[in-house]
C-alpha positions as a Python dict, from the first residue, in 0.01 Angstrom:
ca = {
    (1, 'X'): (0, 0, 0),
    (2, 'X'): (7, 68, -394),
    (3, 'X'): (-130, 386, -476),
    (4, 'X'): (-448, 393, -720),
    (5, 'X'): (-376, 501, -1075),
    (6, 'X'): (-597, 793, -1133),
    (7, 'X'): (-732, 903, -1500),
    (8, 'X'): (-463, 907, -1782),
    (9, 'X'): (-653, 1195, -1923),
    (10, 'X'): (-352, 1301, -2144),
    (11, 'X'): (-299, 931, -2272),
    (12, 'X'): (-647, 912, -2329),
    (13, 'X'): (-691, 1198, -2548),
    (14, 'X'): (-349, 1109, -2723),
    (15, 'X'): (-557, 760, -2807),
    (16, 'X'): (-869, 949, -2933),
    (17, 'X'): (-687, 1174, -3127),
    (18, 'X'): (-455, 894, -3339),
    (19, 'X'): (-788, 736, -3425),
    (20, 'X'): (-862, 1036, -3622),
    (21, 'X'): (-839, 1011, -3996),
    (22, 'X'): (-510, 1225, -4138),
    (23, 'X'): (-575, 1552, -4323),
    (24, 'X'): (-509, 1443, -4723),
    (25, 'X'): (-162, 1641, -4840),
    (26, 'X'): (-315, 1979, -4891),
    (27, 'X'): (-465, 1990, -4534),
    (28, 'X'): (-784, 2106, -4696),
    (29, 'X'): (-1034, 1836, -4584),
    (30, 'X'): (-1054, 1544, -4360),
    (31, 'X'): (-1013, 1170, -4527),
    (32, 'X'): (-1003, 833, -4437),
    (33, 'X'): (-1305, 586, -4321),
    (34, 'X'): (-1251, 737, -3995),
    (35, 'X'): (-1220, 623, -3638),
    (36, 'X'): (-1108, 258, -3580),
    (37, 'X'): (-954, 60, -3286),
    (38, 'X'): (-570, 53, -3441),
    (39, 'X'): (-519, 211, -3797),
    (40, 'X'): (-192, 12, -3845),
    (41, 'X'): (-375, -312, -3890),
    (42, 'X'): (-447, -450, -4212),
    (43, 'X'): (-565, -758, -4396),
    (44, 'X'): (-539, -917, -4726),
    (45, 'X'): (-725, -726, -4986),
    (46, 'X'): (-684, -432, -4782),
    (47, 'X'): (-741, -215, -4493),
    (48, 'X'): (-881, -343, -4215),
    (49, 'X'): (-1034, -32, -4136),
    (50, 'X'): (-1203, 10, -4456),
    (51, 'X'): (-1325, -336, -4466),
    (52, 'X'): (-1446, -384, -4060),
    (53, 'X'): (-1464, -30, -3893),
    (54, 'X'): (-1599, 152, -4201),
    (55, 'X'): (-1979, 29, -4183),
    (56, 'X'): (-2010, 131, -3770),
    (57, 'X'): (-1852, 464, -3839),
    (58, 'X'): (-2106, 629, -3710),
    (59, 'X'): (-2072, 494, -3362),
    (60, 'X'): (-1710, 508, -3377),
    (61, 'X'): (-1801, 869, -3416),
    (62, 'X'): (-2003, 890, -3094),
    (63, 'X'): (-1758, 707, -2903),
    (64, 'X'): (-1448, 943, -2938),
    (65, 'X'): (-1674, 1267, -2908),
    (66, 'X'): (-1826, 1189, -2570),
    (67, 'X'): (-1518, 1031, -2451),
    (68, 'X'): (-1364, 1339, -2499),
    (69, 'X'): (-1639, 1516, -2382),
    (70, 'X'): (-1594, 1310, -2021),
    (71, 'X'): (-1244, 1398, -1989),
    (72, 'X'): (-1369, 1764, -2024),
    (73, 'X'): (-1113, 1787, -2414),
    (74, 'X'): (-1178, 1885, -2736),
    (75, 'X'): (-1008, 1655, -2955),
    (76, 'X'): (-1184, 1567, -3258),
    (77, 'X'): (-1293, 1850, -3519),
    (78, 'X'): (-1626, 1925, -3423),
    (79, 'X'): (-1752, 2072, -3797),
    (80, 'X'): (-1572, 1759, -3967),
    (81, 'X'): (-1773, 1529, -3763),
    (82, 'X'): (-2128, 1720, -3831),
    (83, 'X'): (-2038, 1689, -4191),
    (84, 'X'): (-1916, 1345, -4205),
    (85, 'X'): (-2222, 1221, -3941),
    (86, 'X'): (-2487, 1443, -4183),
    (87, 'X'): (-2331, 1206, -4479),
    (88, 'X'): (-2458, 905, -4345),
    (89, 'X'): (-2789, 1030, -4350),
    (90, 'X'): (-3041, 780, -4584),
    (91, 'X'): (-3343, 869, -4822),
    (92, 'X'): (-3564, 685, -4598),
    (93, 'X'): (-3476, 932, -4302),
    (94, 'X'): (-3251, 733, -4081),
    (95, 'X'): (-2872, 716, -4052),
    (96, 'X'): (-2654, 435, -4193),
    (97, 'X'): (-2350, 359, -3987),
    (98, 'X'): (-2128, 500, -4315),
    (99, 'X'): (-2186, 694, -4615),
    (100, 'X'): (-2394, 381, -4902),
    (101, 'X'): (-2469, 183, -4613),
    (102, 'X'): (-2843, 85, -4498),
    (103, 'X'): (-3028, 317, -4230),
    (104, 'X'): (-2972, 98, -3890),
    (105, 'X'): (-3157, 242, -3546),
    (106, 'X'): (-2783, 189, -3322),
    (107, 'X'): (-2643, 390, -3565),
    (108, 'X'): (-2915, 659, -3608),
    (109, 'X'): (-2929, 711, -3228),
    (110, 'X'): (-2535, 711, -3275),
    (111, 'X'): (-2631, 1032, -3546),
    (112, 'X'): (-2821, 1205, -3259),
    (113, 'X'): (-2637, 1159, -2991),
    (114, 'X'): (-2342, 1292, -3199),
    (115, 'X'): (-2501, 1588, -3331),
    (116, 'X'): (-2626, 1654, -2965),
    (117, 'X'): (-2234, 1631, -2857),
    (118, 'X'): (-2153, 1896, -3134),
    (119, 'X'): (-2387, 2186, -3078),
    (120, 'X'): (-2616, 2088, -3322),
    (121, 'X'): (-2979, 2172, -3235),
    (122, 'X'): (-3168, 1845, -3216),
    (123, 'X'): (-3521, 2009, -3307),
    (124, 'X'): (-3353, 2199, -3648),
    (125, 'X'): (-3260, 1863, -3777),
    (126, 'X'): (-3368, 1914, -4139),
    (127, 'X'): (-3644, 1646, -4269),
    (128, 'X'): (-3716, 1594, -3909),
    (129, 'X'): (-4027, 1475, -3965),
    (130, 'X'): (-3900, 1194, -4227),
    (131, 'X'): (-3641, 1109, -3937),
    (132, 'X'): (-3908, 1012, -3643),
    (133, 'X'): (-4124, 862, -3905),
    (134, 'X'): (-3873, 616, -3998),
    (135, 'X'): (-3783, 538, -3659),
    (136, 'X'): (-4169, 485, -3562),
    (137, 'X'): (-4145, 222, -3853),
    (138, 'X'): (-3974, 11, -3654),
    (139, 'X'): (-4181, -66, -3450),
    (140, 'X'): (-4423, -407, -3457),
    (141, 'X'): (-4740, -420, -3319),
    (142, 'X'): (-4590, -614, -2989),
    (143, 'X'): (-4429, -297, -2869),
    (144, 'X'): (-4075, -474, -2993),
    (145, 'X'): (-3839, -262, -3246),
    (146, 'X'): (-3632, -375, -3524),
    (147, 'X'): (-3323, -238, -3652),
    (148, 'X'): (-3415, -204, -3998),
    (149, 'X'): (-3723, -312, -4220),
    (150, 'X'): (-3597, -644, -4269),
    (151, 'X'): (-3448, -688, -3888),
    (152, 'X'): (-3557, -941, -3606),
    (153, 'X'): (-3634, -764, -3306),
    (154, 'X'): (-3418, -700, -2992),
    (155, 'X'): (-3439, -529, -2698),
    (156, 'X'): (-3115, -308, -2802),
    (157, 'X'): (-3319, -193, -3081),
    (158, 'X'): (-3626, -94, -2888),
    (159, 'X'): (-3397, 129, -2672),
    (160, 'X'): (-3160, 284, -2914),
    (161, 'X'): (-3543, 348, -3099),
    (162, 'X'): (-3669, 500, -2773),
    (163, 'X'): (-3381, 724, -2659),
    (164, 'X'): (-3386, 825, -3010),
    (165, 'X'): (-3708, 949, -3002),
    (166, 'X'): (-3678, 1103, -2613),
    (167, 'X'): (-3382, 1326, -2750),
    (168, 'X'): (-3557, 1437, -3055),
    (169, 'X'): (-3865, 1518, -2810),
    (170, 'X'): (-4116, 1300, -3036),
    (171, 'X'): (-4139, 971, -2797),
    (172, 'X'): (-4546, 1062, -2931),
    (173, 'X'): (-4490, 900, -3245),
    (174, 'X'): (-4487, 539, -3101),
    (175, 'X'): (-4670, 322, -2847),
    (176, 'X'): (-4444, 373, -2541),
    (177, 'X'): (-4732, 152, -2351),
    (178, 'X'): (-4717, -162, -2600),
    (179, 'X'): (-4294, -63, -2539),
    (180, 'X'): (-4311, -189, -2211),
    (181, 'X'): (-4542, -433, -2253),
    (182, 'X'): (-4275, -620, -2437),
    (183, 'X'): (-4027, -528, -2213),
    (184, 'X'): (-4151, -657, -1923),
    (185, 'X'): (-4195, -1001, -2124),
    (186, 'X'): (-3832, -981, -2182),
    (187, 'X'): (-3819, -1042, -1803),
    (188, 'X'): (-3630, -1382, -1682),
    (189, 'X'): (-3724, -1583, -1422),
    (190, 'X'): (-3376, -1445, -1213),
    (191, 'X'): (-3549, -1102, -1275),
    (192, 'X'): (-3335, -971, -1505),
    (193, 'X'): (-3362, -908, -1919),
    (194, 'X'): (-3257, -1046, -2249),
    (195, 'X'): (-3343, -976, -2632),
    (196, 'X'): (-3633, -1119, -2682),
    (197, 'X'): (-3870, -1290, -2487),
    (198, 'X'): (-3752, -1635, -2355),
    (199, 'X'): (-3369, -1527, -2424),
    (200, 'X'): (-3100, -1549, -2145),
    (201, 'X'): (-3048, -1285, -1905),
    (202, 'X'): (-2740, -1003, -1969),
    (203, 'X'): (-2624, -695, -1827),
    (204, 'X'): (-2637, -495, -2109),
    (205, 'X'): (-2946, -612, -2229),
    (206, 'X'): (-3105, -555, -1909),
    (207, 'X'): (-2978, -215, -1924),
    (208, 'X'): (-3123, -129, -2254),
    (209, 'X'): (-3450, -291, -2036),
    (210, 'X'): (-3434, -89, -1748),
    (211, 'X'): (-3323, 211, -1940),
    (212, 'X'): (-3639, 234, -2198),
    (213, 'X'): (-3868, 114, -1908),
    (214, 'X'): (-3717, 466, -1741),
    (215, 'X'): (-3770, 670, -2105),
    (216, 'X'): (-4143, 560, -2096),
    (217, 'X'): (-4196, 654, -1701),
    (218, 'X'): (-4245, 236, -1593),
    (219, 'X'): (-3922, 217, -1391),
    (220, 'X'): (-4047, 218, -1088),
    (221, 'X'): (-4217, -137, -1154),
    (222, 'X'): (-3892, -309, -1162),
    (223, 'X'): (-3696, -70, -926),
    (224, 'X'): (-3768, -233, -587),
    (225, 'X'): (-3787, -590, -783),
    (226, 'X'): (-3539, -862, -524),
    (227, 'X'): (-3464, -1082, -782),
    (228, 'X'): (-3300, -812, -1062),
    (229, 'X'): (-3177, -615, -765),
    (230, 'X'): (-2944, -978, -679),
    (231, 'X'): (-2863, -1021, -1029),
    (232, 'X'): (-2754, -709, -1068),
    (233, 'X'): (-2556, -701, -748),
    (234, 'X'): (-2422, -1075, -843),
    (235, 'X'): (-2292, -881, -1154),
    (236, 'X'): (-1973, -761, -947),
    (237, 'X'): (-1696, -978, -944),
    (238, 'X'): (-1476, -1104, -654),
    (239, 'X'): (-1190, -814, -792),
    (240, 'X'): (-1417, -522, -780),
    (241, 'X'): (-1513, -561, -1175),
    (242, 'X'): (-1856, -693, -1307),
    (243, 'X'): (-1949, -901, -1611),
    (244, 'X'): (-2231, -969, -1793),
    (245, 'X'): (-2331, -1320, -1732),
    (246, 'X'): (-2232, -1542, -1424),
    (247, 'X'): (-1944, -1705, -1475),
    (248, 'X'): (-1761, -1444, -1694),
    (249, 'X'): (-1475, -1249, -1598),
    (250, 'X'): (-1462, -912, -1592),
    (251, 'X'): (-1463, -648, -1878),
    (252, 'X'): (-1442, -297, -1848),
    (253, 'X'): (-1758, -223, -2047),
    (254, 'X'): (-1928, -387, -1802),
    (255, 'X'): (-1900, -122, -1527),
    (256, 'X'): (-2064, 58, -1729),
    (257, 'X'): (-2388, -157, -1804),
    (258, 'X'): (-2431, -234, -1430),
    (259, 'X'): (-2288, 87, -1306),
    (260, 'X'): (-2552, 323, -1537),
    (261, 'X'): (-2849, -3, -1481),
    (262, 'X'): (-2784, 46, -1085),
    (263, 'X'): (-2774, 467, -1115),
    (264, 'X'): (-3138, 434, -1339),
    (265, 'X'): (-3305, 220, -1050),
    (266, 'X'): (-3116, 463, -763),
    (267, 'X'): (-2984, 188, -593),
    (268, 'X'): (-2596, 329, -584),
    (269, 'X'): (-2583, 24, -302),
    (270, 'X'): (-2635, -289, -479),
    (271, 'X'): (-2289, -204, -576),
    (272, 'X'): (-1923, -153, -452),
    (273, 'X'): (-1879, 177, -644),
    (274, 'X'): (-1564, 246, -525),
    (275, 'X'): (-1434, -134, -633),
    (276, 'X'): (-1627, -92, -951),
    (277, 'X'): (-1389, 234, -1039),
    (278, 'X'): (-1069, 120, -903),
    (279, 'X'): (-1162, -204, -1162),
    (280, 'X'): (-1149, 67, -1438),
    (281, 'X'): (-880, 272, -1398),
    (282, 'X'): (-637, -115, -1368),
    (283, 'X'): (-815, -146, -1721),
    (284, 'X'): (-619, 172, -1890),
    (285, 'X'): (-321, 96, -2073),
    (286, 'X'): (25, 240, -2013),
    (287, 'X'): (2, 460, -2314),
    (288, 'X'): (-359, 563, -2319),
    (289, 'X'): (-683, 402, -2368),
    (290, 'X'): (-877, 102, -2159),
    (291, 'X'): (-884, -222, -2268),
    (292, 'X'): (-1176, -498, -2209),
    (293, 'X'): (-946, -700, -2000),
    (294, 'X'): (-585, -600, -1795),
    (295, 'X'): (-333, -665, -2023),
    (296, 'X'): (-513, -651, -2327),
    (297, 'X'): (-483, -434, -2653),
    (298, 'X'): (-681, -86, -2596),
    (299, 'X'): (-998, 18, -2822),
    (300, 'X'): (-1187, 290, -2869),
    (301, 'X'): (-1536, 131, -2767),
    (302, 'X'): (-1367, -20, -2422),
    (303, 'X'): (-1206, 340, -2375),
    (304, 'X'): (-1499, 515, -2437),
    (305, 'X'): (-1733, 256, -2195),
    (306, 'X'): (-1523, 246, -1923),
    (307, 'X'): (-1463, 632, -1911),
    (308, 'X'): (-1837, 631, -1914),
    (309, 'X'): (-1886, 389, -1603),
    (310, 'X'): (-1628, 635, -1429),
    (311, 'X'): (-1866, 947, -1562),
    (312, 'X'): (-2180, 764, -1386),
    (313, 'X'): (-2007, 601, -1092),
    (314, 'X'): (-1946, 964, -1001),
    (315, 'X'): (-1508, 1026, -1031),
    (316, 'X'): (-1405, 1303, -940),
    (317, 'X'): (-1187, 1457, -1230),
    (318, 'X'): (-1462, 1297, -1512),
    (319, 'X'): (-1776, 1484, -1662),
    (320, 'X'): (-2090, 1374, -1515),
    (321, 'X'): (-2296, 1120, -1726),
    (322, 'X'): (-2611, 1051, -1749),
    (323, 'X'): (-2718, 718, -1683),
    (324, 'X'): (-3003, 697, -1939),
    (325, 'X'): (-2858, 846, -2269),
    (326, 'X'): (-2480, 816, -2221),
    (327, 'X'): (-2418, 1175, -2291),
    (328, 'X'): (-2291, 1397, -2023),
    (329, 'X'): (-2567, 1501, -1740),
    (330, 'X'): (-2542, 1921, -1846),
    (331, 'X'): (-2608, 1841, -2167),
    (332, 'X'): (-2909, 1603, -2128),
    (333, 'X'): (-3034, 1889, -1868),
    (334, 'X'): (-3028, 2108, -2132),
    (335, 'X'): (-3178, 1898, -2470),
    (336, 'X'): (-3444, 1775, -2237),
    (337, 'X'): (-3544, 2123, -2054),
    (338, 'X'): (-3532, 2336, -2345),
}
């Protein structure tokens, strides 16, 4: 019988770290557009990481900080990335993805959830106020969120708005009750949750569903629901992996959207956790980093996902994660019981 790969923790740090910008020739300062799935790649008229992976720095960001952070390294330079997250900040209070971008929610929970992974004390956040406000902004009077002023809503948005808020202790400045009004309308008829009302069911959509119904207290309405708890079971492929849709094959993101959705409702059973992991760790590359699909090119988002689904599907050698935030369990403990 082969024996299970366990966590390339030293490959995986090793990736992390070569997605790093280079220190310019005098070593003085960090440069670069920063973290990007492969910094060899290039297109015509330039970079590809300037032109592609520039505007989502900020999540970028996020994703090789906590992955770190789950393999229990320190990797990335922890002042560099307050300054460079701090530089994305916008007039109108919320954080672009990059420096002269637009202020997007995604990336402004990306901002927190950063500064959170860097020491940075959430409630000392300067123009705090200006920060929530914007974030409250988003908000229409159907309880649904927007990414920006001029955005359509989406359930993504309502959560990354929500979480936002729940770290930053000011869930107050919106209507968390007209919030899951509009969730629950997001509801399909096999039980499970899409973007909008009327849209088609996925898994990580119905996490950002279950998850906000869980930040404003409602969980427990959908927790003992049949019909999500067989989607969401359904979810897990015949090779231990899930997907997001029926029908798909499996992606290694995935164990994380149905792995954290399953840990929210506490119903560890509607899966085969053990499968789920095993799934995973076939997903990490021979030289570090996990790839969407066995066999495929590593990335930093797949990496940092999958080492995620191992953080809430409880492996051993991993940092716990919570299931909610995506930010290790001690440190949501601490932000949330200060």
């Amino acid at each position: 019988m082969a024996t299970e790969r366990g966590v390339d923790i030293e490959g995986h740090c090793r990736f992390i770290a070569k997605h790093q910008p280079k220190r310019d020739a005098a070593g003085a300062a960090w440069a670069g557009p920063g973290i990007a799935p492969d910094a060899g790649d290039t297109v015509e008229g330039g970079d590809l990481v300037q032109w592609v992976v520039d505007a989502m720095f900020a999540s970028g960001l996020y994703w090789g900080l906590h992955a770190e952070a789950i393999l229990g390294r320190s990797v990335i330079d922890k002042g560099w990335a307050v300054e460079r997250i701090l530089a994305c900040r916008c007039e109108d209070g919320g954080f672009a993805g990059s420096p002269g971008h637009d202020a997007h929610v995604l990336y402004t929970y990306s901002a927190v959830q950063t500064l959170a992974l860097c020491g940075v004390d959430l409630g000392g956040i300067a123009r705090l106020d200006s920060l929530v406000q914007w974030v409250a902004s988003l908000q229409a009077p159907d309880g649904s969120f927007a990414c920006d002023e001029f955005g359509d809503p989406d359930t993504r948005f309502g959560y990354a708005a929500l979480a936002t808020l729940r770290l930053l202790r000011r869930l107050d400045a919106v209507d968390t009750a007209a919030a899951v009004g509009y969730v629950r309308r997001c509801c399909t008829a096999e039980g499970a949750f899409g973007a909008s009302p009327g849209a088609e069911a996925h898994a990580g959509q119905t996490f950002c569903c279950v998850a906000s119904l869980a930040i404003c207290g409602d969980v427990q309405a959908v927790a003992t629901d049949p019909l999500l708890r067989m989607w969401l079971s359904e979810r897990q492929n015949a090779d231990g992996g899930a997907s997001g849709r029926p029908g798909k094959r499996t992606d290694a993101c995935y164990a994380w959207w149905v792995g954290a959705t399953t840990a929210i409702l506490s119903e560890n059973s509607l899966v085969d956790r053990a499968t789920l992991t095993a799934s995973v760790l076939r997903h990490q590359a021979r030289k570090g980093g996990i790839a969407a699909h066995q066999g495929d090119k590593p990335d930093l988002f797949h990496t940092h996902f999958g080492l995620a689904a191992l953080g809430v599907l409880g492996h051993p050698t991993v940092t716990r994660v919570d299931p909610i935030h995506c930010l290790p369990s001690e440190l949501i403990d601490s932000l949330l019981n200060r």
